[in-house]
mmCIF file of C-alpha atoms and ligand atoms in Angstrom:
data_model
loop_
_atom_site.group_PDB
_atom_site.id
_atom_site.type_symbol
_atom_site.label_atom_id
_atom_site.label_comp_id
_atom_site.label_asym_id
_atom_site.label_seq_id
_atom_site.Cartn_x
_atom_site.Cartn_y
_atom_site.Cartn_z
ATOM 1 C CA MET A 19 -84.643 67.512 83.484
ATOM 2 C CA SER A 20 -81.013 66.626 84.203
ATOM 3 C CA LYS A 21 -78.393 69.339 84.542
ATOM 4 C CA HIS A 22 -76.746 68.002 81.417
ATOM 5 C CA ASN A 23 -79.849 68.591 79.319
ATOM 6 C CA ARG A 24 -80.189 72.093 80.635
ATOM 7 C CA LEU A 25 -76.840 73.330 79.354
ATOM 8 C CA PRO A 26 -77.144 74.681 75.800
ATOM 9 C CA PRO A 27 -74.451 73.754 73.256
ATOM 10 C CA GLY A 28 -71.123 75.518 73.678
ATOM 11 C CA GLN A 29 -71.966 76.883 77.141
ATOM 12 C CA ARG A 30 -70.144 76.244 80.426
ATOM 13 C CA LEU A 31 -71.890 76.192 83.778
ATOM 14 C CA ILE A 32 -70.776 78.694 86.397
ATOM 15 C CA THR A 33 -71.970 79.375 89.932
ATOM 16 C CA ASP A 34 -71.063 83.013 90.510
ATOM 17 C CA PHE A 35 -73.144 85.774 88.951
ATOM 18 C CA PRO A 36 -70.980 87.871 86.621
ATOM 19 C CA VAL A 37 -71.849 91.462 85.807
ATOM 20 C CA LEU A 38 -71.812 92.228 82.117
ATOM 21 C CA HIS A 39 -72.953 95.306 80.253
ATOM 22 C CA TYR A 40 -71.849 98.092 77.996
ATOM 23 C CA GLY A 41 -71.161 101.452 79.628
ATOM 24 C CA GLU A 42 -71.738 102.786 83.127
ATOM 25 C CA ILE A 43 -74.159 101.571 85.757
ATOM 26 C CA PRO A 44 -76.817 104.310 85.716
ATOM 27 C CA SER A 45 -77.522 106.162 88.943
ATOM 28 C CA ILE A 46 -81.256 106.086 89.535
ATOM 29 C CA ASN A 47 -83.398 108.648 91.316
ATOM 30 C CA ILE A 48 -86.255 106.352 92.231
ATOM 31 C CA ASP A 49 -88.634 109.275 92.908
ATOM 32 C CA LYS A 50 -88.252 110.447 89.313
ATOM 33 C CA TRP A 51 -88.158 106.970 87.785
ATOM 34 C CA ASP A 52 -91.014 105.812 85.591
ATOM 35 C CA PHE A 53 -91.870 102.978 83.256
ATOM 36 C CA THR A 54 -93.837 103.739 80.126
ATOM 37 C CA VAL A 55 -95.714 101.576 77.666
ATOM 38 C CA ARG A 56 -96.345 103.026 74.218
ATOM 39 C CA GLY A 57 -96.490 102.448 70.493
ATOM 40 C CA LYS A 58 -99.167 100.324 68.874
ATOM 41 C CA VAL A 59 -101.330 99.902 71.972
ATOM 42 C CA LYS A 60 -104.852 100.987 72.839
ATOM 43 C CA ASN A 61 -103.781 102.127 76.323
ATOM 44 C CA GLN A 62 -100.515 104.006 76.763
ATOM 45 C CA LEU A 63 -99.364 103.429 80.340
ATOM 46 C CA ARG A 64 -97.036 105.055 82.841
ATOM 47 C CA PHE A 65 -96.026 103.500 86.134
ATOM 48 C CA LEU A 66 -94.035 104.974 88.980
ATOM 49 C CA TYR A 67 -91.866 102.550 90.923
ATOM 50 C CA ARG A 68 -94.455 102.091 93.670
ATOM 51 C CA ASP A 69 -97.169 101.488 91.044
ATOM 52 C CA PHE A 70 -95.043 98.797 89.514
ATOM 53 C CA LEU A 71 -94.457 97.089 92.868
ATOM 54 C CA SER A 72 -98.206 96.992 93.493
ATOM 55 C CA LEU A 73 -98.951 95.065 90.291
ATOM 56 C CA PRO A 74 -99.610 91.320 90.637
ATOM 57 C CA SER A 75 -96.209 89.639 90.754
ATOM 58 C CA ILE A 76 -94.782 86.172 90.323
ATOM 59 C CA GLU A 77 -91.588 84.434 91.339
ATOM 60 C CA ILE A 78 -89.835 82.311 88.774
ATOM 61 C CA LYS A 79 -86.726 80.209 88.738
ATOM 62 C CA SER A 80 -84.948 80.217 85.397
ATOM 63 C CA ASP A 81 -81.605 79.627 83.735
ATOM 64 C CA PHE A 82 -79.472 82.385 82.249
ATOM 65 C CA HIS A 83 -77.225 82.023 79.209
ATOM 66 C CA CYS A 84 -74.723 84.693 78.180
ATOM 67 C CA VAL A 85 -73.623 84.664 74.546
ATOM 68 C CA THR A 86 -69.983 84.882 75.698
ATOM 69 C CA GLY A 87 -70.321 81.296 76.945
ATOM 70 C CA TRP A 88 -71.366 81.166 80.574
ATOM 71 C CA SER A 89 -74.636 79.809 81.890
ATOM 72 C CA LYS A 90 -76.062 79.954 85.367
ATOM 73 C CA PHE A 91 -78.914 77.762 86.595
ATOM 74 C CA ASP A 92 -81.850 78.467 88.873
ATOM 75 C CA LEU A 93 -81.849 82.209 89.174
ATOM 76 C CA LEU A 94 -84.769 83.247 91.358
ATOM 77 C CA TRP A 95 -86.535 86.359 90.076
ATOM 78 C CA LYS A 96 -89.598 88.218 91.283
ATOM 79 C CA GLY A 97 -91.478 90.673 89.147
ATOM 80 C CA VAL A 98 -94.347 91.314 86.782
ATOM 81 C CA GLN A 99 -95.040 89.139 83.793
ATOM 82 C CA PHE A 100 -94.662 90.844 80.445
ATOM 83 C CA LYS A 101 -98.036 89.446 79.434
ATOM 84 C CA LEU A 102 -99.730 91.232 82.319
ATOM 85 C CA ILE A 103 -98.373 94.554 81.064
ATOM 86 C CA ALA A 104 -99.462 93.688 77.528
ATOM 87 C CA ASP A 105 -102.950 92.747 78.726
ATOM 88 C CA LEU A 106 -103.266 96.166 80.399
ATOM 89 C CA ALA A 107 -101.902 98.011 77.358
ATOM 90 C CA LYS A 108 -103.978 96.067 74.791
ATOM 91 C CA PRO A 109 -101.725 95.959 71.731
ATOM 92 C CA TYR A 110 -103.372 96.501 68.362
ATOM 93 C CA PRO A 111 -103.465 93.490 66.037
ATOM 94 C CA GLU A 112 -100.631 94.924 63.919
ATOM 95 C CA ALA A 113 -98.213 94.956 66.875
ATOM 96 C CA ARG A 114 -95.827 92.048 66.284
ATOM 97 C CA PHE A 115 -92.586 93.193 67.965
ATOM 98 C CA VAL A 116 -91.643 94.882 71.192
ATOM 99 C CA SER A 117 -88.656 97.093 71.855
ATOM 100 C CA ILE A 118 -87.379 97.191 75.394
ATOM 101 C CA LEU A 119 -86.061 100.648 76.224
ATOM 102 C CA ALA A 120 -83.408 100.948 78.912
ATOM 103 C CA GLU A 121 -81.182 103.627 80.435
ATOM 104 C CA ASN A 122 -78.351 105.050 78.320
ATOM 105 C CA ASN A 123 -80.166 104.193 75.075
ATOM 106 C CA TYR A 124 -79.725 100.439 75.472
ATOM 107 C CA THR A 125 -82.452 98.643 73.586
ATOM 108 C CA THR A 126 -83.315 95.131 72.615
ATOM 109 C CA SER A 127 -86.303 93.664 70.846
ATOM 110 C CA ILE A 128 -88.258 90.443 70.727
ATOM 111 C CA PRO A 129 -91.275 89.240 68.786
ATOM 112 C CA LEU A 130 -94.468 89.843 70.748
ATOM 113 C CA ASP A 131 -95.315 86.133 70.807
ATOM 114 C CA VAL A 132 -91.948 85.425 72.482
ATOM 115 C CA ALA A 133 -92.544 88.195 75.013
ATOM 116 C CA MET A 134 -95.963 86.737 75.904
ATOM 117 C CA ASP A 135 -94.350 83.554 77.260
ATOM 118 C CA ASP A 136 -95.182 82.905 80.943
ATOM 119 C CA ASP A 137 -91.515 83.074 81.948
ATOM 120 C CA VAL A 138 -90.802 86.550 80.531
ATOM 121 C CA ILE A 139 -90.901 89.020 83.394
ATOM 122 C CA PHE A 140 -89.934 92.526 84.392
ATOM 123 C CA ALA A 141 -88.001 91.657 87.540
ATOM 124 C CA TYR A 142 -87.381 93.909 90.527
ATOM 125 C CA GLU A 143 -86.036 91.246 92.904
ATOM 126 C CA TYR A 144 -83.294 88.688 92.555
ATOM 127 C CA ASP A 145 -82.836 85.927 95.132
ATOM 128 C CA GLY A 146 -85.293 87.492 97.560
ATOM 129 C CA LYS A 147 -83.715 90.944 97.531
ATOM 130 C CA ILE A 148 -84.267 94.154 95.603
ATOM 131 C CA LEU A 149 -82.065 94.130 92.497
ATOM 132 C CA THR A 150 -78.588 95.505 93.014
ATOM 133 C CA PRO A 151 -77.492 98.395 90.763
ATOM 134 C CA GLU A 152 -75.096 96.223 88.762
ATOM 135 C CA HIS A 153 -77.799 93.641 88.022
ATOM 136 C CA GLY A 154 -80.348 96.203 86.869
ATOM 137 C CA TYR A 155 -81.964 98.123 89.744
ATOM 138 C CA PRO A 156 -84.728 99.088 89.778
ATOM 139 C CA LEU A 157 -86.100 96.922 86.965
ATOM 140 C CA ARG A 158 -84.831 94.522 84.345
ATOM 141 C CA LEU A 159 -86.373 92.250 81.780
ATOM 142 C CA VAL A 160 -85.724 88.500 82.038
ATOM 143 C CA VAL A 161 -86.132 86.382 78.876
ATOM 144 C CA PRO A 162 -84.862 82.934 79.919
ATOM 145 C CA LYS A 163 -85.211 81.280 76.501
ATOM 146 C CA LYS A 164 -82.891 83.785 74.755
ATOM 147 C CA TYR A 165 -79.251 84.785 75.208
ATOM 148 C CA ALA A 166 -79.025 87.258 78.046
ATOM 149 C CA TYR A 167 -78.542 90.396 75.951
ATOM 150 C CA LYS A 168 -82.315 90.207 75.521
ATOM 151 C CA SER A 169 -82.604 90.472 79.347
ATOM 152 C CA ALA A 170 -82.121 94.243 79.425
ATOM 153 C CA LYS A 171 -81.086 95.821 82.709
ATOM 154 C CA TRP A 172 -82.339 99.243 83.892
ATOM 155 C CA VAL A 173 -85.475 99.153 81.766
ATOM 156 C CA ARG A 174 -87.641 102.252 81.469
ATOM 157 C CA GLY A 175 -90.297 101.091 79.104
ATOM 158 C CA VAL A 176 -91.594 99.039 76.267
ATOM 159 C CA GLU A 177 -92.738 100.024 72.786
ATOM 160 C CA PHE A 178 -94.994 97.928 70.602
ATOM 161 C CA HIS A 179 -94.220 97.993 66.900
ATOM 162 C CA GLU A 180 -95.476 96.591 63.640
ATOM 163 C CA TYR A 181 -91.895 96.030 62.406
ATOM 164 C CA ASP A 182 -88.811 95.053 64.351
ATOM 165 C CA ARG A 183 -86.303 97.660 65.568
ATOM 166 C CA ILE A 184 -82.947 95.971 65.947
ATOM 167 C CA GLY A 185 -81.370 96.365 69.394
ATOM 168 C CA PHE A 186 -78.016 97.574 70.694
ATOM 169 C CA TRP A 187 -76.040 94.297 70.620
ATOM 170 C CA GLU A 188 -77.984 92.965 67.665
ATOM 171 C CA ILE A 189 -76.892 95.939 65.506
ATOM 172 C CA ARG A 190 -73.332 95.061 66.513
ATOM 173 C CA GLY A 191 -73.581 91.592 65.024
ATOM 174 C CA TYR A 192 -75.225 89.437 67.674
ATOM 175 C CA SER A 193 -78.105 87.275 66.576
ATOM 176 C CA ASN A 194 -81.527 88.864 66.664
ATOM 177 C CA SER A 195 -83.259 85.534 67.290
ATOM 178 C CA ALA A 196 -80.662 84.633 69.975
ATOM 179 C CA ASP A 197 -81.803 81.072 70.679
ATOM 180 C CA PRO A 198 -79.127 79.395 72.859
ATOM 181 C CA TRP A 199 -80.417 75.919 71.959
ATOM 182 C CA LYS A 200 -79.731 76.603 68.287
ATOM 183 C CA GLU A 201 -76.512 78.385 69.206
ATOM 184 C CA GLU A 202 -77.585 81.544 67.414
ATOM 185 C CA ARG A 203 -74.760 83.745 68.688
ATOM 186 C CA TYR A 204 -74.032 85.928 65.687
ATOM 187 C CA GLU A 205 -76.419 87.110 63.044
ATOM 188 C CA ARG A 206 -74.847 84.777 60.477
ATOM 189 C CA ASP A 207 -75.755 81.771 62.727
ATOM 190 C CA SER A 208 -79.432 82.689 62.655
ATOM 191 C CA THR A 209 -81.873 81.050 60.351
HETATM 192 N N1 LIG B 302 -78.939 97.862 79.825
HETATM 193 C C1 LIG B 302 -78.187 96.791 79.508
HETATM 194 N N2 LIG B 302 -78.681 95.566 79.782
HETATM 195 C C2 LIG B 302 -77.942 94.476 79.498
HETATM 196 C C3 LIG B 302 -76.674 94.562 78.895
HETATM 197 C C4 LIG B 302 -76.181 95.867 78.600
HETATM 198 O O1 LIG B 302 -75.088 96.057 78.027
HETATM 199 N N3 LIG B 302 -76.969 96.959 78.941
HETATM 200 N N4 LIG B 302 -75.958 93.431 78.619
HETATM 201 C C5 LIG B 302 -76.681 92.161 78.553
HETATM 202 C C6 LIG B 302 -75.804 90.992 78.632
HETATM 203 S S1 LIG B 302 -74.804 90.689 77.301
HETATM 204 C C7 LIG B 302 -75.835 90.106 79.677
HETATM 205 S S2 LIG B 302 -74.931 88.680 79.679
HETATM 206 C C8 LIG B 302 -76.677 90.386 80.872
HETATM 207 C C9 LIG B 302 -75.852 90.254 82.109
HETATM 208 O O2 LIG B 302 -76.656 90.455 83.237
HETATM 209 P P1 LIG B 302 -75.944 90.519 84.637
HETATM 210 O O3 LIG B 302 -74.921 91.628 84.563
HETATM 211 O O4 LIG B 302 -77.046 90.768 85.613
HETATM 212 O O5 LIG B 302 -75.267 89.178 84.836
HETATM 213 O O6 LIG B 302 -77.236 91.687 80.834
HETATM 214 C C10 LIG B 302 -77.777 92.039 79.589
HETATM 215 N N5 LIG B 302 -78.494 93.259 79.780
HETATM 216 MO MO1 LIG B 303 -74.152 88.497 77.607
#
């Protein structure tokens, strides 16, 4: 695919990697850190950092689109596919949405079928190195097909739900479906 076709409408391509988030960068005590999986699942799960690193991992290259208008191509992430976590947790049939729970009460949500996409991962490395604090150390979600507020930094867990729970930026007016190709920036743009 040409570079041109990869840039969603209204976006501009940049080469640096901006840091964007609400609030403070959390300070993490990695020995106390955990990642939990709960809600409408057969198996509730809890991983320590070292447990997470020992799960089967993949590396993926994907593009990143911030709703404020910048896009960056070919970010190289390493981590654990969402679908691997879901396969371990075994969601009940009624689970149709997942909430991603991050430090400082940041949350976002996506439909389970979106989360099950091959390219949705919980990443712990960027560009061959452990994530830096400002980009989400020790773990962040990456959802390449959605605006980047769905790619929560500093994640601590995931909850499976029957009904959607609207996330931090989405409550504040950003689109819940957040498709950059349809330019769903604000809730009123969403179909
Ligand atoms: N925990 C948390 N994650 C977050 C955000 C935030 O405010 N808090 N902002 C999102 C937004 S709007 C963007 S554009 C990306 C930016 O990721 P970066 O700082 O690694 O470039 O993080 C997303 N993840
Ligand atoms: Mo963003």
